[in-house]
């Protein structure tokens, strides 16, 4: 049996007289067999997409074979809170046009989605449509990618090795707090069904978590604004029926273009002996600030370190456009820590510790 053997992009391809073709560790059966004439192996066109990763279109009228590149996948990489990269992996280089809008980037690529890949399943593409080749008219795949308000700078480049188109979203941040947008979220304080008011946890003496964390957030707000930062408060008063619920707070944050989100809470336990500081985050981009603010709070209040914890609380999980943390500096259910947080001087010290963490974070 005669075998045509060669390497394509590091993978060994074997084509014999049967209808089975081997490429690397993959094998594929086709409907037609190769034809051998005068010791020349002629292979069916249906082999081409599998062997060299491109679409085949045969123009019978003009006896022309057109080969078009494939788009294999859209890869997403969030390098940091200031940089996101979308990479379109192609089988060969392809021409494309681009259009940059305020909320998206549109690429019109002379290539076709690979038949074994459903690009629409990829979260990176908010809209993908394809116009197939028609004779000499090139195919066009239109890919529309989301553009984050937090990352206003866009760069689009292409590469030969490997064949790809890269879209990079970045934000050039100047150091310091001036013009940074910080969202402060005093926990609880909203009505359920317009009837039940959420005060959060209640301390042994009757202190409401919602009232105390609002006071702390306002103190942080004053410090930030004095330093030139812009502050968005998810609520500014107690017992207000217009206070947004958790879903609305997430929407406010993700659509704000802000640089940092902090949710203020006080912890509680069924045991009044439990005490200490906990800080919560979910996305990796939030860990750096979580570590910084956690350390500042413990040093300021001299509390027990109960750890930085990865948990899927809504305001840290669903807010994904900036670093977001949830603070639990003290246990309001602990009589001693309730007494501490009811002290105005302690609340000011806590606010200053949180402010110091924010300031240090944006000056690194």
Steps between C-alpha positions, in 0.01 A plus 500: 500500500632839402504769767544873467664623818598856592502742792263796528557743788686237695236229451563193289241450224454157341279440195482152350284328239207466742256776600657538845734790568720534807623833634696497822294298747176558308349271235214583267303288255379655175252390233748490211831321448812659349582415139847390386592570139853462366630482858332831583260507794192715438301579813133606518425863587312388809836410658634856486316656801623221728855485366594870474226671706324709242159512334470383139270650241502371142372729228385244240425758232847653504683187621655690793565371851483759779660433838390716795643517855314374803436678829570237765408681821478826690727492803448740791768598751457752779858587590398749768222741587665738251549266204285250307598317183277324247692283250340352188698190403507437122631219281665752266534875487186672378417852393256692716345840558427648841256744653527630857180618670448634851376164633643246256759411237390355166729290281408391148735212428550322166485159665245240611430350843648151528216247457595322825495823704193689614635851545162621625551295815797719587410782737748729325278533192178691556402454136645278227365465148643358178449564130646200308718527192318551170730434204783754513323701770681442828319362806447738792461410866389794711605484864374759746683505833391674818692807601531580868442857613777444752756437225462781246822448301482250211782352293447251215794309354558190286772237509641252250630250756264375619240646263277716719327831556540654844273761660646657813296716736701703749471789739797724564474592865678792648616449856305648786133543584425803285209424264481135604142377534432300817167335579416469869219261585367522858349153538128431558268800543251400228134403510373158389174524306472854628404369845787335687801714585838326507707626793752217470630349821397639840747525788436396863412858595272542197742675261408466131768390255346709219526824698858445614642401159332802340682724746834332423447526123419871525821556696699322226315704238605827663864393511497391136335814369748717689774317306339562161323168445144474372272292721178316411290393800248219448296659780536815709237466772311256719138398457475616139263305276698611194814317616602251227495127568800275433418447130479874441821564691681254274356672192602843630855376555551316171367792295686773689850476357629510859845389615414328830197366689486458879203352687484580873360247747530381859517129570273297729499157657266291713786493751572831669859385558597515132699810406745632244542632146410327175532632144327345199574502128414277204687594180882473496532866399352595840749305713773763502277769650335247735840411647593866540181622667478190722846567642427870554179428694664243729792732573266791576253313723733233640245229421535124451592412141226264378629500145442619146234275353389418149119490502228551241311782671300684235678835522845341459406226253272689263702822497771409251601832345729609785654366821220441751523401866261450791627610842405342832734688740326399826232270641204708612370189680803514731429740792855633511521560126152655493619739771809578291308583181252719689796719595525790253879506535524133401278556197722788393811290549344223290403748225855634493642148472274425202590835343872428550459166320324665206762774480788252513335277240476780245852624570675169438 
